[in-house]
Amino acid sequence: GENVEQHPSTLSVQEGDSAVIKCTYSDSASNYFPWYKQELGKRPQLIIDIRSNVGEKKDQRIAVTLNKTAKHFSLHITETQPEDSAVYFCAASIWYSSASKIIFGSGTRLSIRP
Amino acid sequence: NAGVTQTPKFQVLKTGQSMTLQCAQDMNHNSMYWYRQDPGMGLRLIYYSASEGTTDKGEVPNGYNVSRLNKREFSLRLESAAPSQTSVYFCASSDHGGPSYNEQFFGPGTRLTVL
């Protein structure tokens, strides 16, 4: 089955700097890669996702890149702000016409230093 | 529109006791999921239901059973709780079509402690 590895497990960056979180997946059939943000004590929420037919996607300060050949995908946050402090999860899934199983990485705790 | 709701929010059980975690969604989604979240382990899929009347095992199904009661409700049952099942349990739902293929909408979670 699918396995998703995520690193680093913790990341501390200066406010205003960029943060990068990397993930690898094992199943070459995976075709959908979402990223979720979970603030302390809250539920995870989708922040950005990418499909396997796209190499990069941006949404304001957040971007995700996908390298299908290497089975790598990454989250990039630019101009980090205090509200970016949270745990971030990558995930991979195979999307069919019905439900797909989403397998999550183990998470990255991002801290933004003032 | 409440989204995904879960009950209870907190629960303490003794080893061997049973309980059912309830989940409901009002977004008319076809698919529903149960995850557990342990420190440093991320979210692990326990069971999921692609549509009403179907259920499938996820990564960590042992010790759990599920019921997709109708399109809105998906329950998770622990028949004989064990300390290893101490965790935060999240229910989620999703639909297909639209700009996000499979965005999962999560409930607020149930914090379960098994003594």
XYZ file of C-alpha atoms in Angstrom, chain B:
115
model
C -24.789 24.272 8.108
C -22.880 22.478 10.877
C -20.482 20.562 8.585
C -19.120 17.463 10.320
C -20.102 16.888 13.946
C -18.802 14.282 16.395
C -19.952 13.069 19.777
C -18.712 12.847 22.426
C -15.886 15.393 22.590
C -14.137 13.637 25.446
C -14.404 10.110 26.855
C -12.578 8.081 29.464
C -12.966 4.299 29.385
C -11.623 1.432 31.397
C -9.856 -1.420 29.637
C -12.411 -3.839 28.237
C -15.297 -1.389 28.076
C -17.067 -0.715 24.801
C -18.291 2.484 23.238
C -19.460 4.002 19.970
C -18.221 7.260 18.530
C -20.821 9.070 16.483
C -20.243 11.169 13.379
C -22.704 13.046 11.177
C -22.367 15.387 8.210
C -24.913 17.686 6.615
C -23.056 18.426 3.369
C -24.636 15.553 1.418
C -21.223 13.961 0.965
C -20.961 10.412 -0.295
C -17.729 9.404 1.448
C -16.903 9.310 5.144
C -13.759 8.391 7.047
C -12.465 7.641 10.527
C -8.899 8.554 11.523
C -6.911 8.356 14.704
C -4.215 10.870 15.558
C -1.375 10.002 17.901
C 1.561 12.291 18.745
C 4.218 12.061 16.057
C 2.156 9.612 14.000
C 0.037 11.918 11.936
C -3.439 10.867 10.885
C -3.966 7.172 10.293
C -7.014 5.888 8.471
C -9.044 3.325 10.424
C -12.025 2.699 8.137
C -13.772 4.521 5.356
C -17.082 4.358 3.532
C -17.183 5.263 -0.140
C -20.942 5.459 -0.161
C -23.964 4.472 1.856
C -23.935 0.734 2.411
C -20.200 0.178 1.861
C -17.255 0.149 4.252
C -13.571 -0.685 3.786
C -10.543 -1.113 6.005
C -7.885 1.540 6.209
C -4.360 1.336 7.645
C -5.201 0.418 11.242
C -8.620 -1.343 11.419
C -7.868 -3.893 14.141
C -9.970 -3.439 17.278
C -12.603 -1.310 15.546
C -15.865 -1.768 13.713
C -17.882 0.757 11.731
C -21.426 1.244 10.553
C -22.591 3.529 7.786
C -26.085 4.016 9.149
C -27.276 6.244 6.293
C -25.741 8.869 4.038
C -25.309 11.304 6.929
C -23.993 9.097 9.715
C -20.893 6.936 10.168
C -20.171 5.424 13.570
C -17.015 3.849 14.992
C -17.262 1.153 17.658
C -14.656 -0.105 20.086
C -15.872 -3.486 21.337
C -13.221 -3.983 24.026
C -11.143 -0.880 24.582
C -7.387 -1.169 25.172
C -4.895 1.466 26.388
C -3.307 1.411 22.912
C -6.534 2.944 21.594
C -5.983 6.106 23.583
C -5.962 8.737 20.884
C -7.797 11.611 19.248
C -10.337 10.351 16.739
C -11.375 12.422 13.755
C -14.247 11.792 11.419
C -14.163 13.330 7.942
C -16.329 13.484 4.861
C -15.729 14.280 1.225
C -17.434 14.428 -2.109
C -16.300 14.263 -5.680
C -16.475 16.697 -8.481
C -15.867 20.421 -8.187
C -12.492 22.160 -7.972
C -11.074 19.959 -5.226
C -11.325 16.293 -6.025
C -11.379 14.945 -2.572
C -11.124 17.692 0.032
C -11.714 16.112 3.389
C -13.817 18.078 5.849
C -12.948 17.086 9.391
C -15.042 17.022 12.519
C -13.790 18.581 15.775
C -12.425 15.277 17.098
C -13.047 13.003 20.082
C -10.339 12.723 22.699
C -10.450 9.168 24.067
C -8.467 7.908 27.041
C -8.434 4.213 27.935
C -7.173 3.437 31.437
